[in-house]
PDB file of C-alpha atoms and ligand atoms in Angstrom:
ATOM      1  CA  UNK A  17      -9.327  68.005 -36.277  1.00 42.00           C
ATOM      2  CA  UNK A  18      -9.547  65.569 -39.360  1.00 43.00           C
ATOM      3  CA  UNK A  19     -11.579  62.475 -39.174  1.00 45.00           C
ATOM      4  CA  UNK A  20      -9.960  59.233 -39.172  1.00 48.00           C
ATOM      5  CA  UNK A  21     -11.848  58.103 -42.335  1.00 48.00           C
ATOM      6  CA  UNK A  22     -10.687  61.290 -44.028  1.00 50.00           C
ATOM      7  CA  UNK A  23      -7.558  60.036 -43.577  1.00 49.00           C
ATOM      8  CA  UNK A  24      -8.023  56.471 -44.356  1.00 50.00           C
ATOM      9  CA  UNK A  25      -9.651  57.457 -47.105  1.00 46.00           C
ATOM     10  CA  UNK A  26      -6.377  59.786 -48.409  1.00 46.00           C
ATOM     11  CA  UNK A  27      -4.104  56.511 -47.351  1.00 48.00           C
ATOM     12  CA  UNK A  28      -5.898  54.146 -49.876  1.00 44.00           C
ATOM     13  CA  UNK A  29      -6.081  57.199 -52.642  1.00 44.00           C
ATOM     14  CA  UNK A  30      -2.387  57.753 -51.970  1.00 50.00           C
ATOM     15  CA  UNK A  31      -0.276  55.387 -50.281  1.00 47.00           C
ATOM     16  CA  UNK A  32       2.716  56.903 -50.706  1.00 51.00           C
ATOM     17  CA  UNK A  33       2.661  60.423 -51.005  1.00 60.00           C
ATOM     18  CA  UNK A  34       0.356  62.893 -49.152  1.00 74.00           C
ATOM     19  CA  UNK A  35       0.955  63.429 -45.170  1.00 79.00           C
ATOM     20  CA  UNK A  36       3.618  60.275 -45.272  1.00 76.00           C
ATOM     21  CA  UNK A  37       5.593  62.577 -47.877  1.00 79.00           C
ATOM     22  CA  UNK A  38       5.005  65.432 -45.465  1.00 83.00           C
ATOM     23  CA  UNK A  39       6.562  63.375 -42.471  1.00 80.00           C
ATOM     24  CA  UNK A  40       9.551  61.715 -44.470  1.00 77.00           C
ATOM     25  CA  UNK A  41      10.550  65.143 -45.505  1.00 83.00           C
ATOM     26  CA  UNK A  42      10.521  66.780 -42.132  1.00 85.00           C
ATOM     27  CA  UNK A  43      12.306  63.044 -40.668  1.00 82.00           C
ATOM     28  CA  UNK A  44      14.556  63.829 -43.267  1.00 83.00           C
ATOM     29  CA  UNK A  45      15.287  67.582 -41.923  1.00 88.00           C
ATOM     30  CA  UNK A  46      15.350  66.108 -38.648  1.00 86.00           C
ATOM     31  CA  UNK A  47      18.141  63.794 -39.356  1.00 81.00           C
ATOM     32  CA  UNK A  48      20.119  66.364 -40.999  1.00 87.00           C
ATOM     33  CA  UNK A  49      20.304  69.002 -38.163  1.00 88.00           C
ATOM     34  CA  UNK A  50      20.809  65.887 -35.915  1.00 83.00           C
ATOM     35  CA  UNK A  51      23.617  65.360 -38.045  1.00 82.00           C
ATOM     36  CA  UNK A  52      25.307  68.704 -38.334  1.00 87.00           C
ATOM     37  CA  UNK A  53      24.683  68.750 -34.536  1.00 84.00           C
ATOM     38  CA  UNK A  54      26.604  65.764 -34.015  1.00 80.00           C
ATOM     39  CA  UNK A  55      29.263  67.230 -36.589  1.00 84.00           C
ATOM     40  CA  UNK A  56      29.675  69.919 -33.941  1.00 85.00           C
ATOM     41  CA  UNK A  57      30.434  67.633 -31.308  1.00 82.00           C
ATOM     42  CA  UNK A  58      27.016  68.195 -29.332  1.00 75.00           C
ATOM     43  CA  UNK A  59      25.412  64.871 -28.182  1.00 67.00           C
ATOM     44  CA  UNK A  60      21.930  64.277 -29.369  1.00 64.00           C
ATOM     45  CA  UNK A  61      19.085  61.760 -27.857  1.00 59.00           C
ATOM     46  CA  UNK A  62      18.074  59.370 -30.733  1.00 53.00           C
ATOM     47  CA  UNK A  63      19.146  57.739 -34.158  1.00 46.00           C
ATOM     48  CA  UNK A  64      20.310  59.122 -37.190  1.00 44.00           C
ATOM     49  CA  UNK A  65      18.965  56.873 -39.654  1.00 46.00           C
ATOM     50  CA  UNK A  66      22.150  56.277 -42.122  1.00 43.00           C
ATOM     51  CA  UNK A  67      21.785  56.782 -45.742  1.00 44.00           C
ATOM     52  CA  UNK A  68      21.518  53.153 -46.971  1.00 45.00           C
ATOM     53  CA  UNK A  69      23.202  51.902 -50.366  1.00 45.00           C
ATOM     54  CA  UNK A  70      20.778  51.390 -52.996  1.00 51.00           C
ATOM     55  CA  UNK A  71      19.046  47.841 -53.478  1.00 50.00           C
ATOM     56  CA  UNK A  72      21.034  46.230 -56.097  1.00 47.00           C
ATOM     57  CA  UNK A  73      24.499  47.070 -53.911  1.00 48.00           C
ATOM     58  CA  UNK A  74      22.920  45.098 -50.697  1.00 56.00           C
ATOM     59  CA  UNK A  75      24.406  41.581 -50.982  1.00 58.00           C
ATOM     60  CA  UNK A  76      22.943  38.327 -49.368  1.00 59.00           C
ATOM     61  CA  UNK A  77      24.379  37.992 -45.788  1.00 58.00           C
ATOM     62  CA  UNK A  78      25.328  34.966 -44.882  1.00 61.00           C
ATOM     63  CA  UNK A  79      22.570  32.957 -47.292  1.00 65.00           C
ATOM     64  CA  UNK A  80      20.395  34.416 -45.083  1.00 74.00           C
ATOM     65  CA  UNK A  81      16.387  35.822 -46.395  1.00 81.00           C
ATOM     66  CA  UNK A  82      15.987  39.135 -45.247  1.00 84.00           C
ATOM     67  CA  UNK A  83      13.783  39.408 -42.531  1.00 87.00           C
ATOM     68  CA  UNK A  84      10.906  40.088 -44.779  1.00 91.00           C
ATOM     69  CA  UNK A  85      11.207  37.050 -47.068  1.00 91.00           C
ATOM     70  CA  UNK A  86      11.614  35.021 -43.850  1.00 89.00           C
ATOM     71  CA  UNK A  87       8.333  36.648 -42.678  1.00 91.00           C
ATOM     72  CA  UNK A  88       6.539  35.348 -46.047  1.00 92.00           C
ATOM     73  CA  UNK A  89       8.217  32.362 -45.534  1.00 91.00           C
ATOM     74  CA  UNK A  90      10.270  32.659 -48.758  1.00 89.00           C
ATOM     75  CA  UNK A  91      13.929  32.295 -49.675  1.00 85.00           C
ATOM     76  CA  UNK A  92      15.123  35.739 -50.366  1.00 84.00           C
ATOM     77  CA  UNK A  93      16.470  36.489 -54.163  1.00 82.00           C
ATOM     78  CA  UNK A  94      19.880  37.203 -54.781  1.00 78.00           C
ATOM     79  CA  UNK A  95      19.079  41.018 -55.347  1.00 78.00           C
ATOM     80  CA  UNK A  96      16.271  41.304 -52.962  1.00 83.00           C
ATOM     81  CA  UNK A  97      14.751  44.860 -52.816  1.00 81.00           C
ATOM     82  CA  UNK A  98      13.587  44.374 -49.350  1.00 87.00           C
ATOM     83  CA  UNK A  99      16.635  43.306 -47.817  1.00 84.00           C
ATOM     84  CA  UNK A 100      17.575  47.207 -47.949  1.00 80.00           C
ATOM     85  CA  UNK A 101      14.577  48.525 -46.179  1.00 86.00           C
ATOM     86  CA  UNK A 102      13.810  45.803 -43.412  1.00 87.00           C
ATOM     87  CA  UNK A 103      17.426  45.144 -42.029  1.00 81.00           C
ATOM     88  CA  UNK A 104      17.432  42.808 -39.099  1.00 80.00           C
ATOM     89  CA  UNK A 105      17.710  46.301 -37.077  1.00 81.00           C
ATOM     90  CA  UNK A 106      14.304  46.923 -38.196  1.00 84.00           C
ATOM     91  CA  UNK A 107      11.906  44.019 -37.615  1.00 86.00           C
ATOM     92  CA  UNK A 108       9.449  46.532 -35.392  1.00 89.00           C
ATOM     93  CA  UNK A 109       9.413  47.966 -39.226  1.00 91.00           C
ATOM     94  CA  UNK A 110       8.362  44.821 -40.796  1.00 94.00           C
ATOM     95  CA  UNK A 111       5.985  44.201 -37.478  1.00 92.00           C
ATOM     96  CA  UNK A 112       4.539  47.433 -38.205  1.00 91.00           C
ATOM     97  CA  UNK A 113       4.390  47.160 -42.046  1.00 93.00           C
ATOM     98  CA  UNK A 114       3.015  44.241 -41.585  1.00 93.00           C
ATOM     99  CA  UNK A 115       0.388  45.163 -38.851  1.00 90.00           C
ATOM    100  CA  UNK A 116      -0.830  48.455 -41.164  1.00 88.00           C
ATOM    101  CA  UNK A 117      -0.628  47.079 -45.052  1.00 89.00           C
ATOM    102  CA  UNK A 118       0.542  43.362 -44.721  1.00 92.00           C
ATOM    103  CA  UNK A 119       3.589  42.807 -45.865  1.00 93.00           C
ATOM    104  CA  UNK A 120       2.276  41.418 -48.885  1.00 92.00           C
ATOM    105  CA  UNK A 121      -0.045  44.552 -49.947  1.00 92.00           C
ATOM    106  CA  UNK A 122       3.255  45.968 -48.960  1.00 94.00           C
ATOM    107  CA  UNK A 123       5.315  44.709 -51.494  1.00 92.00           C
ATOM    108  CA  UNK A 124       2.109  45.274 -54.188  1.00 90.00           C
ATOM    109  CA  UNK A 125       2.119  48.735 -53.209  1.00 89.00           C
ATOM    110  CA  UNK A 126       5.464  49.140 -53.926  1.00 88.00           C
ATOM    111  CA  UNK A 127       6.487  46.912 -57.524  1.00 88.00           C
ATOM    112  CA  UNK A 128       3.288  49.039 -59.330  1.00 88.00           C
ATOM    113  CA  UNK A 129       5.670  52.005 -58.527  1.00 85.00           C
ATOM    114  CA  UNK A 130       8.454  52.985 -61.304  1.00 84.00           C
ATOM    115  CA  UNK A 131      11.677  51.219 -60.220  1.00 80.00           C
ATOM    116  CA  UNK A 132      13.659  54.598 -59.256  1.00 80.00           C
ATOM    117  CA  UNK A 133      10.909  55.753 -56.542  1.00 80.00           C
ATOM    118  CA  UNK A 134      10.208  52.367 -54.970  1.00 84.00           C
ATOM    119  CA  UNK A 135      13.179  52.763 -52.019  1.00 82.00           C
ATOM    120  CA  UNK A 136      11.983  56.349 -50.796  1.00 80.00           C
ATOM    121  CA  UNK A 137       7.954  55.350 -51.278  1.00 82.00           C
ATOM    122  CA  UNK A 138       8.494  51.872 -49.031  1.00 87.00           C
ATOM    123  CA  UNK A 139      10.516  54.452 -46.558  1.00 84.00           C
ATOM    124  CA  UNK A 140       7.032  56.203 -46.584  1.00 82.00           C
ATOM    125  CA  UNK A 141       5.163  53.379 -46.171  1.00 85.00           C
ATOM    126  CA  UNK A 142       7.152  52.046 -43.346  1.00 88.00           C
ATOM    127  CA  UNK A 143       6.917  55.985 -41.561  1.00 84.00           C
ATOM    128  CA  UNK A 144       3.304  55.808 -41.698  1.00 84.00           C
ATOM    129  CA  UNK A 145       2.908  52.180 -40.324  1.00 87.00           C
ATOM    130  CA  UNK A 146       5.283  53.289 -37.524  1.00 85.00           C
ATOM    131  CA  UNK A 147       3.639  56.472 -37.198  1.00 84.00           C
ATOM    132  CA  UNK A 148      -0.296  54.546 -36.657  1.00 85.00           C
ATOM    133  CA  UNK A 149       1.702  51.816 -33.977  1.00 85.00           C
ATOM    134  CA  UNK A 150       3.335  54.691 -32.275  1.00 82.00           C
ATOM    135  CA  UNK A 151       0.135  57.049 -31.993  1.00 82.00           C
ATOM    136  CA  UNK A 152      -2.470  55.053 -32.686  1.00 80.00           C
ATOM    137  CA  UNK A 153      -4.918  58.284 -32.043  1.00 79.00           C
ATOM    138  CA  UNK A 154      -3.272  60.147 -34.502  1.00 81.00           C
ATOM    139  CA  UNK A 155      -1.086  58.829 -36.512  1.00 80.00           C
ATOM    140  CA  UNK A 156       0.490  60.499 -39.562  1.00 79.00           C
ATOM    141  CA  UNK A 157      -0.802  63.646 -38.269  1.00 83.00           C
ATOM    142  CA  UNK A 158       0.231  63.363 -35.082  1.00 82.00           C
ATOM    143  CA  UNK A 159       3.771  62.652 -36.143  1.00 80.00           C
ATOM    144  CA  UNK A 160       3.884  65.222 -38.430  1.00 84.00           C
ATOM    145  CA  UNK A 161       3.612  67.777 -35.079  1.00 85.00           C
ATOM    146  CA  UNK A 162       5.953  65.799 -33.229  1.00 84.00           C
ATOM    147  CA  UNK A 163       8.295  66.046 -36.433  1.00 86.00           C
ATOM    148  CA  UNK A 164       7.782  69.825 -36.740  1.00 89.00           C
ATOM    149  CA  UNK A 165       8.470  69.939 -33.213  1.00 88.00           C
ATOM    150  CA  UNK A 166      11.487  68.471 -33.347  1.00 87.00           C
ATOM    151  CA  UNK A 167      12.917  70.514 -36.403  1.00 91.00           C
ATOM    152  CA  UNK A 168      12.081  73.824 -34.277  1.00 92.00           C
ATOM    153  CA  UNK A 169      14.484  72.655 -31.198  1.00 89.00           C
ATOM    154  CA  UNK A 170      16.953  70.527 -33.380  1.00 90.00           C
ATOM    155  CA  UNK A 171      17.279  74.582 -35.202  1.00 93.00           C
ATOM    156  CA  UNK A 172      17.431  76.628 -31.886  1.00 92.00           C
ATOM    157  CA  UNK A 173      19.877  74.097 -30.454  1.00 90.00           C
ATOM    158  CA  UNK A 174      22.225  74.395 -33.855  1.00 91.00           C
ATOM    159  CA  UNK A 175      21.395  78.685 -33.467  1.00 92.00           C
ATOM    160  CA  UNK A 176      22.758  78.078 -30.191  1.00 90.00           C
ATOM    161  CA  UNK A 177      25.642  76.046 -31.034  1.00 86.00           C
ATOM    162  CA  UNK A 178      27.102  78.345 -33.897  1.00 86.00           C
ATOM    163  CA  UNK A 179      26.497  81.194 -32.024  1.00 85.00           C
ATOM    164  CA  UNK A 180      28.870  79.877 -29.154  1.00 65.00           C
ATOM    165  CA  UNK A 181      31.447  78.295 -31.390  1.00 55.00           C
TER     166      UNK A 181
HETATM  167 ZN1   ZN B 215      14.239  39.156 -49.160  1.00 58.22          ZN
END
């Protein structure tokens, strides 16, 4: 088993890529059998997380900051990149963000990034932080497993599906 600071260490190297590329990827496989499963017509236990429209195409609701501008206490720009990525469906996001990198480091983390990988890296981001709230012991790692886990049944289920269709 790693050590904690071998991973904290890795985190502050790479705060983006690394295991939290590793987990988006297999999230992202996840969702996908999830939705060809669904496709099908077989009900599945949990969200698929929709593909959202880039951040220049999400318009201010309302006149309302996105839920991480309010957090900072800010009014939210007109073409704010964070109103994409912390929705007001997602404020355990932003608590968790918030909790693991502070929302501001957040936001750091992600502007000194080139403009066309900042959406998928704060997606990243936001896994990890979710990942150390939901399993504090483990965190990234332990989500990876649960992730891998998940792919394997999502695929026998979807064997099992095609087979009887
Ligand atoms: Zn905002």
């Amino acid at each position: 088993m790693r050590s904690s600071s071998h991973l904290a260490r890795a985190r502050v190297a790479d705060p983006v890529n690394g295991l939290a590329g590793t987990a988006n990827q297999l999230r992202g496989q996840v969702n996908q059998l999830r939705a060809e499963l669904i496709s099908l017509g077989i009900p599945i236990r949990g969200d698929v997380v929709p593909q959202e429209p880039p951040e220049e195409e999400q318009p201010v609701q309302n006149g309302r900051s996105c839920e991480a501008c309010r957090h900072l206490k800010r009014s939210c720009p007109s073409i704010c990149p964070l109103r994409a990525v912390f929705t007001p469906q997602r404020s355990d996001d932003l608590v968790d963000v918030d909790a693991f990198y502070g929302v501001r480091k957040f936001i750091s983390y992600k502007e000194k990034l080139p403009a066309g990988n900042r959406r998928l890296a704060a997606e990243k981001m936001v896994l990890e932080a979710r990942a150390w709230n939901e399993l504090p012991g483990t965190g990234i790692v332990g989500l990876v497993n649960i992730l891998n886990l998940q792919v394997q049944s999502l695929t026998r289920k979807l064997n099992l599906a095609k087979g009887a269709s």
